[in-house]
Every structure is written in structure tokens, then in C-alpha cells.
Coordinates of C-alpha atoms in Angstrom, one line a residue:
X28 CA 0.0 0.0 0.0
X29 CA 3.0 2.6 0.9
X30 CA 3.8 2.0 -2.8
X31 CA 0.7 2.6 -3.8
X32 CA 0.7 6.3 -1.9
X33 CA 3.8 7.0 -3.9
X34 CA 2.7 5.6 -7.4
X35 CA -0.5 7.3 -7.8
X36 CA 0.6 11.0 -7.9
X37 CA 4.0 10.2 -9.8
X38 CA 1.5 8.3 -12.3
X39 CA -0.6 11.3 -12.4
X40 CA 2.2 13.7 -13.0
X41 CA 3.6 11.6 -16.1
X42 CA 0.1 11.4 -17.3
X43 CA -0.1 15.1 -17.1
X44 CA 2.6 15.9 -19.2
X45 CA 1.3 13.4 -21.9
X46 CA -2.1 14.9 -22.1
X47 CA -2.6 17.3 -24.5
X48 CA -5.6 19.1 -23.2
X49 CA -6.0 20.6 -19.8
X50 CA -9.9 20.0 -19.3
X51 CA -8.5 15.9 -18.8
X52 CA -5.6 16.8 -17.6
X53 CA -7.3 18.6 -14.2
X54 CA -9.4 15.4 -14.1
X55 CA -6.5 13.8 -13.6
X56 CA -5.1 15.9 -11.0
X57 CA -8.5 15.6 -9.1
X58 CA -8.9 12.2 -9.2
X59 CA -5.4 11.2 -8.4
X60 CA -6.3 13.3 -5.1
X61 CA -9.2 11.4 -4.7
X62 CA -7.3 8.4 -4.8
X63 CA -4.6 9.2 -2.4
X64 CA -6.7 10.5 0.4
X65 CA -8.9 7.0 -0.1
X66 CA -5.4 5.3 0.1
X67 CA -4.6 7.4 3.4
X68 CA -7.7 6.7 4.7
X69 CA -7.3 2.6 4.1
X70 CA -4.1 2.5 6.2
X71 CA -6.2 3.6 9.6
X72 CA -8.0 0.2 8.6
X73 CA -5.1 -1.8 7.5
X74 CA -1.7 -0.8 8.6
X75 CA 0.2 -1.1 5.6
X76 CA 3.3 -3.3 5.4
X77 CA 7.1 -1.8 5.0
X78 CA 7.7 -1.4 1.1
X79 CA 11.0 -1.3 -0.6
X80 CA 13.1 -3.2 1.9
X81 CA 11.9 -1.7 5.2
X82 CA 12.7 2.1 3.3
X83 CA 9.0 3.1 3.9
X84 CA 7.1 1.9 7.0
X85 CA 4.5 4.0 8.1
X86 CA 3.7 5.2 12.2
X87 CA 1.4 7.0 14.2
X88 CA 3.3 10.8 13.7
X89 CA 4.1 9.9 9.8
X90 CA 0.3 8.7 9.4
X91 CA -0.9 12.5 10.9
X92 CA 0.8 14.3 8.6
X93 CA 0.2 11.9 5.7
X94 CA -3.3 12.6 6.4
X95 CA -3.3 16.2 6.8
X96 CA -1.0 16.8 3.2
X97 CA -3.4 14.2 1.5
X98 CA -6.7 15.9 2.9
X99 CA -5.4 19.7 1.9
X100 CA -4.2 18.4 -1.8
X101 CA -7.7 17.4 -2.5
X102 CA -9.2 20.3 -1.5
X103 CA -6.4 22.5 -3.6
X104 CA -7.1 20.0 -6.4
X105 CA -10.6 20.5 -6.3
X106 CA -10.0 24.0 -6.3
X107 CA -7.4 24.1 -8.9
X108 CA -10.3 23.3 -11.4
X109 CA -12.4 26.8 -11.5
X110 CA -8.9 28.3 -10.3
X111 CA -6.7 27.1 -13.5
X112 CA -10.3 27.5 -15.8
X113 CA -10.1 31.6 -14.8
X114 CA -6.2 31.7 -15.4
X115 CA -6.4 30.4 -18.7
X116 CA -3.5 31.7 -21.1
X117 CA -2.2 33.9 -23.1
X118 CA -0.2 36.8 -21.6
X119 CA -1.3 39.1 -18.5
X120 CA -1.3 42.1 -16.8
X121 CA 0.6 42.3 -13.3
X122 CA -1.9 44.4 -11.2
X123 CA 0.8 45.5 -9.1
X124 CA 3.1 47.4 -11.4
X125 CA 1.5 46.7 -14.7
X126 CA 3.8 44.4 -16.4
X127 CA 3.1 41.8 -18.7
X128 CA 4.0 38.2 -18.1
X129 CA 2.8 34.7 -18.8
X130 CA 1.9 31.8 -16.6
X131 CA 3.6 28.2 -17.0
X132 CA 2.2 26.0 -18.9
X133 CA -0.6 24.0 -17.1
X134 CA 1.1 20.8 -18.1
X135 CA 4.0 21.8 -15.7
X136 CA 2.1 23.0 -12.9
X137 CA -0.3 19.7 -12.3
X138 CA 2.7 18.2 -12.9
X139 CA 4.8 19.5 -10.2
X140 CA 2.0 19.6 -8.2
X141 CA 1.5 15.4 -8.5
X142 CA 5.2 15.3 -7.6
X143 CA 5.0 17.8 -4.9
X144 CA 2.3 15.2 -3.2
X145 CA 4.6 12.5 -3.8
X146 CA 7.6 14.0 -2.1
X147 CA 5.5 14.7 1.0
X148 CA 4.4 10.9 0.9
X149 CA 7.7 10.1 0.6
X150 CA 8.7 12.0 3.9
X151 CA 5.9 11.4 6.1
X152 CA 6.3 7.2 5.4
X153 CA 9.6 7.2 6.1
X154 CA 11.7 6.8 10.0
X155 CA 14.8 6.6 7.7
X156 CA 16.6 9.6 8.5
X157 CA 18.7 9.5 4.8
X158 CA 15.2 8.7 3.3
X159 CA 13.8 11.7 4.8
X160 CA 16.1 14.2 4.2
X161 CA 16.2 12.9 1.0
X162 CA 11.8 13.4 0.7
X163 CA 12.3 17.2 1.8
X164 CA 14.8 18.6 -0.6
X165 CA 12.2 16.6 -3.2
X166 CA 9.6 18.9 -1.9
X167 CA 12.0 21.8 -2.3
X168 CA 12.8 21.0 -5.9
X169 CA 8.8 20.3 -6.7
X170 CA 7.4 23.3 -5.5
X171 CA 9.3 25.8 -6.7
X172 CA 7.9 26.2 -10.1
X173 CA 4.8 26.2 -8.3
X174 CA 5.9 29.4 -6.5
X175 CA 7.1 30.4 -10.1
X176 CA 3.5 30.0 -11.9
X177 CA 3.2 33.7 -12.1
X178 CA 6.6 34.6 -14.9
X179 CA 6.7 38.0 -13.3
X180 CA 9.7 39.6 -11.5
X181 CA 8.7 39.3 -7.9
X182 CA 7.7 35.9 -7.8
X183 CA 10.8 34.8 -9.9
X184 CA 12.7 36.8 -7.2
X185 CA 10.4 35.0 -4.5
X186 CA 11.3 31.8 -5.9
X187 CA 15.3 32.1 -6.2
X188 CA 14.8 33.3 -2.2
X189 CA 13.2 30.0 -0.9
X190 CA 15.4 28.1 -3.0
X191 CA 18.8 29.7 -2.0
X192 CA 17.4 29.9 2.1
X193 CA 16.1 26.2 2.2
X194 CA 19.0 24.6 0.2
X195 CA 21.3 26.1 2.7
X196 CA 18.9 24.9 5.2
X197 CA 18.9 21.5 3.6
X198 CA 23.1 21.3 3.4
X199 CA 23.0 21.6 7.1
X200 CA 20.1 19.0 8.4
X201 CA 22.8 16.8 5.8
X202 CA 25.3 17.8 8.6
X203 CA 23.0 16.9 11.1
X204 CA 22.7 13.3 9.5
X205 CA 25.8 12.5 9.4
X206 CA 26.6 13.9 13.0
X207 CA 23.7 11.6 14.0
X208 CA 26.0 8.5 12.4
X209 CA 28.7 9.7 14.0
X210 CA 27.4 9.3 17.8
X211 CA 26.4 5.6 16.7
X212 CA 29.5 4.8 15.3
X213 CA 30.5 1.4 17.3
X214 CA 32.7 -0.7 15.3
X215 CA 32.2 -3.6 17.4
X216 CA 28.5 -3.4 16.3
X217 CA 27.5 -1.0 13.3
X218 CA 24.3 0.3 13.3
X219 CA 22.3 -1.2 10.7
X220 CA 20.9 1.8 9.2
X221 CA 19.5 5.7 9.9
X222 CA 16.2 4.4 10.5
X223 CA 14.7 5.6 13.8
X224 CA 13.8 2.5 15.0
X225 CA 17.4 1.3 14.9
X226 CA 18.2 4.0 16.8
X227 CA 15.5 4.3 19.4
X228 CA 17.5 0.8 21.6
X229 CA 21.0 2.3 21.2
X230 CA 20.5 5.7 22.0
X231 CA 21.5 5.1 25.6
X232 CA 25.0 4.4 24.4
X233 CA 25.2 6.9 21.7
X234 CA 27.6 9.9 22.0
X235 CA 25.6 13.0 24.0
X236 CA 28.0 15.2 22.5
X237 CA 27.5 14.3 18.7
X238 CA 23.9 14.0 19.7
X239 CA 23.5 17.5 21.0
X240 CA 25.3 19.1 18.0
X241 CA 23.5 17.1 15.4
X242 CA 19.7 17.7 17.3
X243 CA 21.5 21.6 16.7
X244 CA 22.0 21.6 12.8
X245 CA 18.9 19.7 12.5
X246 CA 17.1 22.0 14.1
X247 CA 18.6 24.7 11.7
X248 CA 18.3 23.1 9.1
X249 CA 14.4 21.9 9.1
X250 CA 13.7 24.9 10.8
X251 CA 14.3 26.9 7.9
X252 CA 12.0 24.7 5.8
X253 CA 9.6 25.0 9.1
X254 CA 9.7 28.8 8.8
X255 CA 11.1 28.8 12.3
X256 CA 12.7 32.6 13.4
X257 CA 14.7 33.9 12.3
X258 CA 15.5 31.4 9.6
X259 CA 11.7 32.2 8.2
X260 CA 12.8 35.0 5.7
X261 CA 12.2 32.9 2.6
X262 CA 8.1 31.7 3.7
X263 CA 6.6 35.9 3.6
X264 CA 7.4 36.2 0.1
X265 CA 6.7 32.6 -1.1
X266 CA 3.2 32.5 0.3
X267 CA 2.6 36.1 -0.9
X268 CA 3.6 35.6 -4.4
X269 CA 2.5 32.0 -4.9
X270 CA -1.1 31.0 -6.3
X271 CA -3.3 30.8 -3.5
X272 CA -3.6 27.1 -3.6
X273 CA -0.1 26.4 -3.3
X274 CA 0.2 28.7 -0.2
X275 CA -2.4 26.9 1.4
X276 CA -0.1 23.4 0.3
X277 CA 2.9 25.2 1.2
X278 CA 1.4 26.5 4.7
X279 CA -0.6 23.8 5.4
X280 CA 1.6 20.6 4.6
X281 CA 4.8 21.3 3.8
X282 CA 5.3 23.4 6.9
X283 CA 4.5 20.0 8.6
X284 CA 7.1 18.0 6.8
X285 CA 10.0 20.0 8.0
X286 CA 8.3 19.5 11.7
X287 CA 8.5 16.1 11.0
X288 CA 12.1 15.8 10.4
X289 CA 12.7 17.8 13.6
X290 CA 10.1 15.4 15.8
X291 CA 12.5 12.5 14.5
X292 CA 15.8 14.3 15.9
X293 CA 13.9 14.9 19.2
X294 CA 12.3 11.3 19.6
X295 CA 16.3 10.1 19.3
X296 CA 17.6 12.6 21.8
X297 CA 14.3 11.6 24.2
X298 CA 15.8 7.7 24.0
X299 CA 18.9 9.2 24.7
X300 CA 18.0 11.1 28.3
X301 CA 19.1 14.3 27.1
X302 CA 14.9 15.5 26.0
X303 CA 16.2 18.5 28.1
X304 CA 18.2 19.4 25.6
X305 CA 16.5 19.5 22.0
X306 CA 13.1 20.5 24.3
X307 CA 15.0 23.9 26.3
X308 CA 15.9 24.5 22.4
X309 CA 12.6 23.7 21.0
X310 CA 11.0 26.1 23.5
X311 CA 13.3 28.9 22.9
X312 CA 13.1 29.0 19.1
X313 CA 8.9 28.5 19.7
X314 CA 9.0 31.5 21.8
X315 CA 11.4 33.5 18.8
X316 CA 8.9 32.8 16.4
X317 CA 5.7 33.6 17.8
X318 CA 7.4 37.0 19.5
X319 CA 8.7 38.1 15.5
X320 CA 5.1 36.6 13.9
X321 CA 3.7 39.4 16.3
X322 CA 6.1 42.2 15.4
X323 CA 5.1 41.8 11.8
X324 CA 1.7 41.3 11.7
X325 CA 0.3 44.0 13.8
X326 CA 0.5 46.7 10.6
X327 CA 0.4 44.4 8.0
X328 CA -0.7 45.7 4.8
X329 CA -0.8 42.5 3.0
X330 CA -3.5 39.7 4.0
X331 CA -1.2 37.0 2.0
X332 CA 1.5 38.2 4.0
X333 CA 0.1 38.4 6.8
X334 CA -1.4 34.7 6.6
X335 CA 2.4 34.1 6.0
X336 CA 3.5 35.7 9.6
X337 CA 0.7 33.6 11.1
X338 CA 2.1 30.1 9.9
X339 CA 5.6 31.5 11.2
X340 CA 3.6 32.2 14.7
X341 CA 2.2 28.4 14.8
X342 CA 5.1 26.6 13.5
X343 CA 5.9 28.3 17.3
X344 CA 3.5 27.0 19.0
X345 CA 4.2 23.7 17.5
X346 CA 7.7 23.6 18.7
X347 CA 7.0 25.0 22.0
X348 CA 4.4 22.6 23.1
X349 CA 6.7 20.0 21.9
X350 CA 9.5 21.1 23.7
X351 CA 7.7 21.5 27.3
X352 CA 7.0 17.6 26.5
X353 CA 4.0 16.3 28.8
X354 CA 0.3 16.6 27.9
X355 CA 1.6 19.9 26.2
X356 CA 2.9 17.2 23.2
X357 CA -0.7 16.0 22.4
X358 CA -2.1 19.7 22.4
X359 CA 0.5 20.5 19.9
X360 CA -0.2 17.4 17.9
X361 CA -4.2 18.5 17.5
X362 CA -2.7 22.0 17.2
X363 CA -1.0 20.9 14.3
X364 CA -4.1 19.1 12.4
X365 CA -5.8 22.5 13.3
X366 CA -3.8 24.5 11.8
X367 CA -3.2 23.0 8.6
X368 CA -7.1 22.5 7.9
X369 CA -7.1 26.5 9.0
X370 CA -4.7 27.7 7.1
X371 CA -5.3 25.8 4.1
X372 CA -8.7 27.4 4.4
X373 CA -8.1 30.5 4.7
X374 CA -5.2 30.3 1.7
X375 CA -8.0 29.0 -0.6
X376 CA -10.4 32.3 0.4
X377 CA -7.8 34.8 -0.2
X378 CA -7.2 33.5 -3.8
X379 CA -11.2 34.3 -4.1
X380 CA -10.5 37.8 -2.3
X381 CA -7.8 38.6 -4.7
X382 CA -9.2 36.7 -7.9
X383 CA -12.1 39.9 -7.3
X384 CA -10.6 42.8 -6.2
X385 CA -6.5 42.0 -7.9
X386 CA -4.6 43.4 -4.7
X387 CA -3.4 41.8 -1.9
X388 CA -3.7 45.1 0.2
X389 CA -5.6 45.0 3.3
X390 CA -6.8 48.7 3.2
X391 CA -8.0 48.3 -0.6
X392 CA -9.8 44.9 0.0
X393 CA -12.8 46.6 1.5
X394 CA -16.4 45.4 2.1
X395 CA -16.3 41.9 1.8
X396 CA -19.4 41.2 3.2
X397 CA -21.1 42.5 0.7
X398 CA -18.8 41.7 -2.3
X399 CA -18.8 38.0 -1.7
X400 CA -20.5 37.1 1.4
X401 CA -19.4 33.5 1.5
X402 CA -16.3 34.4 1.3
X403 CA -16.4 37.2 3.8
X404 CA -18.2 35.2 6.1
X405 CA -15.5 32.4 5.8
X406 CA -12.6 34.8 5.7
X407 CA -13.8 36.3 9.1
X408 CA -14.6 32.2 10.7
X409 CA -10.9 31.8 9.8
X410 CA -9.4 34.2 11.5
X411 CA -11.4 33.3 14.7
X412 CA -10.5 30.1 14.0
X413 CA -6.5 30.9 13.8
X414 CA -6.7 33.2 16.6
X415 CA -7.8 30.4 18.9
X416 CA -11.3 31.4 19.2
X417 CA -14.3 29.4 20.8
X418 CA -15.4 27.1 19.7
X419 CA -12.8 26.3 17.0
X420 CA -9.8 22.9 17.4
X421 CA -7.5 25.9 17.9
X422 CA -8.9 27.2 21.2
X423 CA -8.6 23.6 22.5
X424 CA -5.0 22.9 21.7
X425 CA -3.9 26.8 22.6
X426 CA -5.6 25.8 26.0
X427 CA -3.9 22.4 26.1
X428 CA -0.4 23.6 26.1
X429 CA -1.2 26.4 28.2
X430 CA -2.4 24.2 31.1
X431 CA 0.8 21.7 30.4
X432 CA 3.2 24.3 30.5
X433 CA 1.3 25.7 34.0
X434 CA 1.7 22.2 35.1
X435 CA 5.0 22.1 34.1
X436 CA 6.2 25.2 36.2
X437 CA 7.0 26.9 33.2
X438 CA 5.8 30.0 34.1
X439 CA 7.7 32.3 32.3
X440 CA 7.1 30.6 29.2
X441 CA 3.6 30.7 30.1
X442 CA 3.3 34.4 30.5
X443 CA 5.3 35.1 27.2
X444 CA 2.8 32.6 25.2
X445 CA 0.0 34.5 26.1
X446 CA 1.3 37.9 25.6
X447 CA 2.1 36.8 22.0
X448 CA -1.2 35.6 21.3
X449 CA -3.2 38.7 22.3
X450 CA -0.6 41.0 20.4
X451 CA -1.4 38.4 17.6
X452 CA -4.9 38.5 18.0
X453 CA -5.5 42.7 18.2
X454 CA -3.0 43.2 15.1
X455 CA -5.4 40.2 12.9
X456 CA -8.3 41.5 13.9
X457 CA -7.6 45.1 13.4
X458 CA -6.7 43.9 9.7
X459 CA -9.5 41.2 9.2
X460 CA -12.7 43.6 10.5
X461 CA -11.3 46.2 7.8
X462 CA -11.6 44.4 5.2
X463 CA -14.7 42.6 5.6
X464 CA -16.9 45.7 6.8
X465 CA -17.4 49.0 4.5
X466 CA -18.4 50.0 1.1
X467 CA -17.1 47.8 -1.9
X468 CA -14.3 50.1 -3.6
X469 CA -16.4 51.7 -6.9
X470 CA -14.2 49.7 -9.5
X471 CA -14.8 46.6 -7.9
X472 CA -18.2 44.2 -9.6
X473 CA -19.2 41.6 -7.4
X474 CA -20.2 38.5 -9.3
X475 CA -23.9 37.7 -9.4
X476 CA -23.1 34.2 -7.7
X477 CA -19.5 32.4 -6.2
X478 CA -18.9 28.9 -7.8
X479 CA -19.2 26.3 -5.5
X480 CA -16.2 25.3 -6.5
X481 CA -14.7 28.4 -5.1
X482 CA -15.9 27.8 -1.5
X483 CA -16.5 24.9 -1.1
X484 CA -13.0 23.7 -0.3
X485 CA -12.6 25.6 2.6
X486 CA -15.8 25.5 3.4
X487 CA -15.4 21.6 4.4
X488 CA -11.8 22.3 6.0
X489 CA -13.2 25.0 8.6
X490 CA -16.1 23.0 9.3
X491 CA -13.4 20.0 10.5
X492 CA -11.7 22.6 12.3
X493 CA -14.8 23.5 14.2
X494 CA -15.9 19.9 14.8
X495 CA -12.6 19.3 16.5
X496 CA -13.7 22.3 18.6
X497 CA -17.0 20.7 19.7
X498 CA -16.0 17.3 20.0
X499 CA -13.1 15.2 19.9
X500 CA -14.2 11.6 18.8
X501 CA -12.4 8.7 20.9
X502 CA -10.5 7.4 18.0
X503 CA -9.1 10.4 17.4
X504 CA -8.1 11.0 20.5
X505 CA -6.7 8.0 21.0
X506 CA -4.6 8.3 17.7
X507 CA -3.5 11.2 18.4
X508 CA -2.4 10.2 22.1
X509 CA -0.3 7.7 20.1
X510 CA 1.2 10.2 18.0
X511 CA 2.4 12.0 20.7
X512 CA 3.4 8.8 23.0
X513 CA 5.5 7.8 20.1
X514 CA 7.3 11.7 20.4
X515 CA 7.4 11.4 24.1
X516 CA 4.6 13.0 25.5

């Protein structure tokens, strides 16, 4: 079955360079979703079986975020369809400074998009740290034509950024590796491989010192793919400047990836005794990010942007409820399901916002309510639902880690989580209210109806997000209490 997960979308993306018309061609690309999430869901009924000589083997944490990437693709495949219908061809306008470009060829895009599903497969069904690392800088290489849809200067220069930031980023989780192999190094008996589960028995005897410096340029390394601070400089400009549904891919599952490399480092260090460690770093670099997400969204002019700083405040919060450890571990866990389904959503309603009124400024994107009031009305539910609102999943996981890091005597911590989130929460809403209140700018034409197509995607992520809110079915929990048993909460 794991070769199955990585077959379909690879198929899909030869098939979409072979086709010659894009009508089949986005058939392709929805059904190949389709596929993948029913194959996804199949392996919470049948555990699937190591492929390719023990290479992929699939557990709890790799099955989360398998699930999250396969449920966001469909809905950005689903979307794609009215999405790449209104791009069409030919050459454009840029509404920004007027100059003409052209997209890429739709061929390439579902293309890379197939492949960018498959390199996320590939890292979340792997505990092979070579494997992995491997699976991420495929997910580098796959997306960045996606960022580069748009031919025009500022997303070219967008592009060369997250290529140049997360390849250096890359090079050094590659130092991290082979740190890792050097603190096993035992002549007398070799270790077999980099998978995890070799490790997890011999970590007792490993090298603390190699340990500790590989957990370091690990955390580097995926942290810039992460968009942890300060090495997030490269995620403002590719969410801005990317089509809508790849920033919600982007934000929403790729993100997650690089966490996952990071969880893999932690779980070793957590064999090991030293969970102090990579945890006192995990909280410090959690506490970073959330404190620079604040500085630059309060004043944000941009809503892509600003959805940009957001992810960079709860890859934070991810890494800080990890690091405190305890029940603060499973919060984070749900936190993380939460935000993907949010932020996915609330990618997928700003390409509407910006398909209607062709600027991505918060002071000209006025009166939403009244230009598209599905959209408005899910553009303002997201935001509630990022900020950690009742009754949203986010309110319960913020509340979660709160009340482990009370527990944990981590006061300080405590005090400087919650100071971040109400910044955070003033400088959104400040931004969000604008734009959905007031008159509709004169050279704006509301359509006479939104395609279901165009809101029906998110519509069916934030509604997730607000079941998980209201109630938190027993399997679930109990999955997700596995998940974060297997990390070491």
C-alpha cells in the first residue's frame, strides 16, 4: 500500500505531461487526489506493510501528517479546477506594477503539483533519516515552479529566495545526518541503518556530544524549511507571491514535513536522556517565532502576508508545546491538524479575495461582506478560528499547552505565550474587520453568484476545524495520544 501512496501521484504527473488538453488533464489531478486520500484513509483500517526493503514503513506521527497533506491536496485539487479554468492563457497584466508576463504551462504545474504530493508521501512514510532528508529537498525542488507560476519579477525573485534559504537549510540537516552517524559509530556493532527505529534501543550508548550538536544543525536546518525565526525569511514572500492554492499546500503541509524531520531528531535525543536538551531549544526557538510573527503582523498591509507571519507564529506554537513535553505534546499534535485545515482554508479564500478585487492590500480589499458574502463570512470564521477562538480545534490545543506548561512550572514561558497571542490576536483582527466591513471600492463588480467550486474547499476544511472544537471523537483522541506517546509526550 506505501507503494501505492507513492505511485498514484507520480503516475498522475507523467500522465499530465502526456495529455494534451487541460480540461483531462485537471481530471487527472482531481482524481489522483481522490485516490490518495482513499489510500490514506485505508491504512487507519489496515496498517500497511514496510515497502521497498523496510525504506517506507509508516507510524502514528508519519500517518498524521500523511493525512493532513493528502486531505489539503484534494481540496487544492478540487479548487485548482475553476482556479486554472479563470487563469487560462495567453499573456497578463501584473496588477501590481502593470507588467506583462505569462503563466507556466498548465502541463508543468499539475505536474509539479502530483510530484510535490509524492515528495510529501515520501517524507511522512519514512523513520529513515537519509530517506527523509532525501523526501524534503524533493519537496523543495517540486514546489518551486509552483511558486514560479506567475513569470513575473517578484515571484521569480520569491522563488530564487526559498530556493537559495532552504537549500542552505537542507546542506545543514545533511550535517545533522551524518553527526547523528557519527554518535552511533560502534565498530564492534555497526548500526544497521539511519532508520529511527534502529536508533531508538541504542541511543543510551550513543555519543551525548555528537547527539546534542546534530539535534543543533537539524534543528537549523528543518527549521528553515519550518519557517522557524529567524530562519523564516524565505516563507513571507513565497506565500505572498504564490497562487493561492499552493500557499495553502505550502502552509498547510509542507510546513509540517519540515516538523516532522525535527520530531525524528527529538524522539532520538528523548531515547537518549538528554529530551532537556532539544526540548529547552525547542521552546526557545517557539518563543522566537511567535514573538517576531507578532512584530510583523500588527500593521500588516498585505492579507497573503500576513497569513504568511501567522504560519511562522504556529510553527511556534508547534515547537513549544513539543518542547515543554508532557500533555503539552498531544495539544501540539491537535494543534497541528488545526492549523493545517485553517490555514489551508483561509489560503483558498484569499485567492477568491484577490481573484475579485486583484490586490493583496488590506486597506484596498474593503467590504467583503457585501462583495462575496461567503467568502467574507469564511474569511472572518478563519481568522477566529487561527486566533484560537471558541469554539474552533484551535482554542482547545492553545488551552492544552497552556495548562501543560502551567503544570510544568514553566511560568515564564507561560506568561510570554500568552502575551504573543493577544498581540497576535489585536494586530489580525484590526486587519481582518477592515476588510470585511465597509463600502465595496467603486471599481470593484461583485459577481452575481461564487462557484461552488470556489468555497466549497474551505468551506469543508473550517467546518473539520470546528468539529474538533465541539467534540473530539475517541478514535481520534486515542490516535492522536499515540502520536504524541511515540514523540514522548
Amino acid at each position: 500500500m506505501l507503494d501505492a501512496l507513492l505511485l498514484v501521484p507520480i503516475l498522475a504527473a507523467a500522465l499530465s505531461l502526456a495529455l494534451p488538453a487541460d480540461r483531462p488533464r485537471r481530471a487527472v489531478l482531481v482524481i489522483a487526489a481522490m485516490l490518495h486520500t482513499a489510500l490514506v484513509a485505508a491504512t487507519f483500517a489496515h496498517p500497511p506493510a514496510p515497502a521497498f526493503g523496510g525504506l517506507l514503513e509508516l507510524d502514528a506521527p508519519g500517518q498524521l501528517f500523511l493525512t493532513l497533506a493528502s486531505l489539503l491536496f484534494l481540496a487544492a485539487a478540487i479548487y485548482a479546477t475553476g482556479y486554472l479554468r479563470a487563469e487560462g492563457g495567453g499573456t497578463k497584466r501584473d496588477f501590481q506594477d502593470g507588467a506583462v508576463f505569462q503563466n507556466a504551462p498548465e502541463r508543468i504545474f499539475t505536474a509539479c503539483l502530483c510530484l510535490f504530493l509524492a515528495s510529501m508521501t515520501l517524507v511522512a512514510t519514512t523513520r529513515n533519516l537519509s530517506v527523509l532528508w532525501v523526501g524534503i529537498e524533493a519537496t523543495t525542488l517540486s514546489s518551486a515552479p509552483l511558486i514560479y507560476f506567475h513569470r513575473h519579477r517578484r515571484s521569480l525573485e520569491a522563488t530564487w529566495k526559498y530556493l537559495l534559504i532552504c537549500s542552505v537549510g537542507i546542506a545543514l540537516a545533511l550535517l545533522g545526518n551524518i553527526l547523528f552517524s557519527v554518535a552511533f559509530y560502534n565498530p564492534a556493532s555497526p548500526l544497521p541503518s539511519m532508520d529511527v527505529a534502529a536508533m531508538l534501543p541504542r541511543a543510551a550508548m550513543a555519543g551525548k556530544p555528537w547527539l546534542k550538536a546534530a539535534f543543533i544543525f537539524l534543528l537549523v536546518g528543518y527549521g528553515t524549511k519550518m519557517g522557524l525565526a529567524p530562519m523564516h525569511n524565505w516563507l513571507p514572500d513565497a506565500h505572498s507571491q504564490s497562487p493561492s492554492l499552493v500557499s495553502a499546500l505550502l502552509s498547510g503541509a509542507l510546513l509540517n514535513c519540515a516538523f516532522l524531520g525535527i520530531l525524528r531528531a527529538h524522539q532520538v535525543l528523548g531515547a537518549a536522556g538528554i529530551a532537556d536538551f532539544s526540548g529547552g531549544l525547542l521552546v526557545l526557538f517557539g518563543l522566537l517565532s511567535m514573538g517576531v510573527a507578532a512584530v510583523f503582523i500588527v500593521g500588516q498591509g498585505d492579507y497573503k502576508r500576513l497569513l504568511a507571519y501567522s504560519s511562522v507564529e504556529h510553527m511556534g506554537i508547534l515547537a513549544l508545546g513539543v518542547g515543554i513535553g508532557g500533555g503539552a505534546v498531544f495539544g501540539a499534535m491537535l494543534h497541528a491538524a488545526c492549523h493545517s485545515l485553517t490555514k489551508g482554508a483561509l489560503f483558498l479564500v484569499s485567492g477568491n479575495i484577490l481573484a475579485l478585487y486583484h490586490t493583496r492590500s488590506c486597506h484596498d480589499a474593503r467590504g467583503l461582506a457585501r462583495a462575496l458574502p461567503v467568502t467574507g463570512a469564511m474569511w472572518l470564521a478563519g481568522f477566529l478560528a487561527i486566533c484560537g477562538s471558541p469554539p474552533f480545534g484551535l482554542f482547545v490545543s492553545e488551552l492544552l499547552i497552556l495548562r501543560a506548561m502551567f503544570a510544568a512550572g514553566a511560568i515564564a514561558a507561560a506568561v510570554g505565550y500568552l502575551v504573543f497571542l493577544a498581540v497576535i490576536f489585536v494586530g489580525m483582527s484590526v486587519t481582518v474587520l477592515r476588510m470585511v466591513q465597509g463600502p465595496v471600492p467603486p471599481a470593484v463588480r461583485p459577481p452575481v453568484s461564487e462557484p461552488v467550486v470556489s468555497w466549497g474547499p474551505p468551506f469543508a476544511l473550517l467546518a473539520l476545524v470546528l468539529v474538533l472544537g465541539l467534540f473530539l471523537p475517541a478514535p481520534l483522541q486515542a490516535f492522536l495520544s499515540r502520536v504524541a506517546g511515540a514523540i514522548g509526550g
